[in-house]
XYZ file of C-alpha atoms in Angstrom:
172
model
C 2.727 22.482 -23.863
C 4.795 25.233 -22.283
C 7.978 26.577 -23.810
C 9.392 27.469 -20.386
C 8.679 26.171 -16.900
C 9.223 27.938 -13.597
C 9.328 26.121 -10.274
C 9.048 27.926 -6.955
C 8.346 25.522 -4.126
C 9.464 25.128 -0.535
C 8.066 28.133 1.295
C 5.154 26.259 2.835
C 7.353 23.191 3.315
C 9.535 25.229 5.656
C 6.663 27.208 7.167
C 4.868 24.022 8.290
C 7.949 23.090 10.316
C 7.470 26.267 12.348
C 3.718 26.839 12.478
C 2.757 23.166 12.911
C 5.692 21.426 14.605
C 3.364 18.901 16.286
C 2.121 17.657 12.892
C 5.196 16.049 11.292
C 3.112 14.394 8.546
C 2.458 17.856 7.074
C 6.149 18.697 6.871
C 8.525 18.200 3.969
C 12.078 17.806 5.215
C 15.134 18.743 3.098
C 15.802 15.249 1.718
C 12.222 14.844 0.512
C 12.197 18.420 -0.799
C 15.306 17.759 -2.887
C 13.847 14.535 -4.283
C 10.541 16.272 -5.139
C 12.264 19.210 -6.828
C 14.554 16.962 -8.839
C 11.578 14.841 -9.924
C 9.818 18.004 -11.155
C 12.899 19.127 -13.076
C 13.377 15.728 -14.696
C 9.699 15.515 -15.647
C 10.055 18.497 -18.017
C 13.765 18.607 -18.820
C 14.308 18.101 -22.525
C 10.706 18.941 -23.399
C 10.952 22.701 -22.818
C 13.363 25.453 -23.847
C 14.362 26.032 -20.262
C 13.500 25.719 -16.587
C 13.575 28.501 -14.030
C 14.190 27.486 -10.443
C 13.110 30.211 -8.028
C 14.493 29.788 -4.535
C 12.040 29.772 -1.674
C 12.263 32.882 0.468
C 11.384 34.230 3.861
C 11.130 37.994 3.888
C 13.221 38.304 7.012
C 16.469 40.282 6.776
C 18.072 38.535 9.775
C 19.871 35.428 8.453
C 20.101 34.107 12.032
C 16.305 33.841 12.356
C 15.493 30.123 12.681
C 12.955 30.028 9.881
C 15.196 32.106 7.630
C 18.109 29.743 8.283
C 15.959 26.778 7.343
C 14.720 28.563 4.215
C 18.330 29.203 3.216
C 18.959 25.442 3.414
C 16.159 24.856 0.922
C 17.540 27.657 -1.257
C 20.918 25.894 -1.288
C 19.190 22.757 -2.579
C 17.681 24.814 -5.414
C 21.078 26.220 -6.291
C 22.656 22.765 -6.322
C 19.947 21.270 -8.561
C 19.911 24.280 -10.904
C 23.627 23.791 -11.541
C 23.293 20.015 -11.835
C 20.500 20.233 -14.421
C 21.439 23.463 -16.232
C 18.397 25.408 -15.026
C 18.128 29.182 -14.749
C 18.285 30.157 -11.081
C 16.456 33.133 -9.617
C 17.661 33.629 -6.052
C 14.608 35.348 -4.602
C 16.066 35.426 -1.092
C 18.975 37.493 -2.395
C 16.584 39.744 -4.313
C 14.583 40.409 -1.150
C 17.778 40.910 0.878
C 18.669 43.775 -1.467
C 15.181 45.249 -1.006
C 15.627 45.140 2.791
C 18.552 47.532 2.450
C 15.877 50.172 1.713
C 12.682 49.023 3.416
C 11.410 46.684 6.107
C 9.789 43.457 4.944
C 6.377 44.614 6.201
C 6.193 46.942 3.186
C 5.935 43.954 0.844
C 4.456 41.140 2.971
C 2.481 41.355 6.212
C 3.460 37.785 7.180
C 6.932 37.702 5.554
C 5.716 35.012 3.142
C 2.873 36.250 0.910
C 4.008 39.216 -1.205
C 1.735 42.151 -1.928
C 1.764 43.962 -5.300
C 5.190 45.459 -4.667
C 6.621 42.112 -3.568
C 5.156 40.415 -6.635
C 6.628 43.140 -8.829
C 10.059 42.621 -7.251
C 9.749 38.913 -8.062
C 8.618 39.606 -11.650
C 11.508 41.978 -12.268
C 13.997 39.442 -10.881
C 12.629 36.711 -13.160
C 12.749 38.985 -16.210
C 16.275 40.089 -15.362
C 17.458 36.500 -15.029
C 15.597 35.466 -18.188
C 17.617 37.998 -20.152
C 20.818 36.478 -18.768
C 19.880 32.801 -19.101
C 19.205 32.396 -22.772
C 19.615 34.142 -26.080
C 16.409 32.498 -27.326
C 14.293 33.829 -24.478
C 12.317 36.540 -26.244
C 9.935 38.930 -24.556
C 7.870 41.668 -26.095
C 9.886 44.761 -25.186
C 6.949 46.988 -24.415
C 5.669 44.373 -21.956
C 9.040 44.214 -20.227
C 9.240 47.978 -19.978
C 5.658 48.146 -18.689
C 6.558 45.762 -15.864
C 9.778 47.607 -15.049
C 8.016 50.981 -15.081
C 5.204 49.577 -12.932
C 7.837 48.330 -10.512
C 9.572 51.716 -10.368
C 6.233 53.527 -10.001
C 5.232 51.217 -7.156
C 8.554 51.865 -5.406
C 8.115 55.604 -5.875
C 4.624 55.478 -4.354
C 5.961 53.543 -1.357
C 8.757 56.070 -0.924
C 11.567 53.596 -1.615
C 14.714 55.602 -2.195
C 18.407 54.904 -1.940
C 20.858 56.994 0.082
C 21.082 59.545 -2.759
C 17.282 59.945 -2.862
C 16.864 58.121 -6.181
C 14.449 55.286 -6.834
C 16.686 52.199 -7.058
C 16.344 50.230 -10.279
C 18.291 47.239 -8.996
C 15.549 45.832 -6.783
């Protein structure tokens, strides 16, 4: 039995609406998505120390992009249910938006959906950062946390990610 549960669903639910619009049976619309997510939360709530809800994301910096707009709708559902059920929220779309201030999305995902090592490291760092904020009983082995953070900073350094002052940003 897990102590903590993380839920990150919705990316493919939105993607199918755009890559397979002629196959509506393969699509999960917002109402069904919300019901599915809430069912998942309720199935473990009270049996674990906590639940992390990770918003779905589309690694597209333009919020007016049609798929990005739809993804933001699903992210809003996550936010609503996280508040309703006292879950820890990790807003991955916001995390990636901060990354896009420094680099184009192609540096972390060729298709704007499936993250490479750097994208996965950005996600891991965001989850760890939120974990530290969500609960005083969430304990991580410090050397493991620092190893992930250092790996993240080393990966950004190798990719040449720098802020306007030339430093490797630690916030993304």
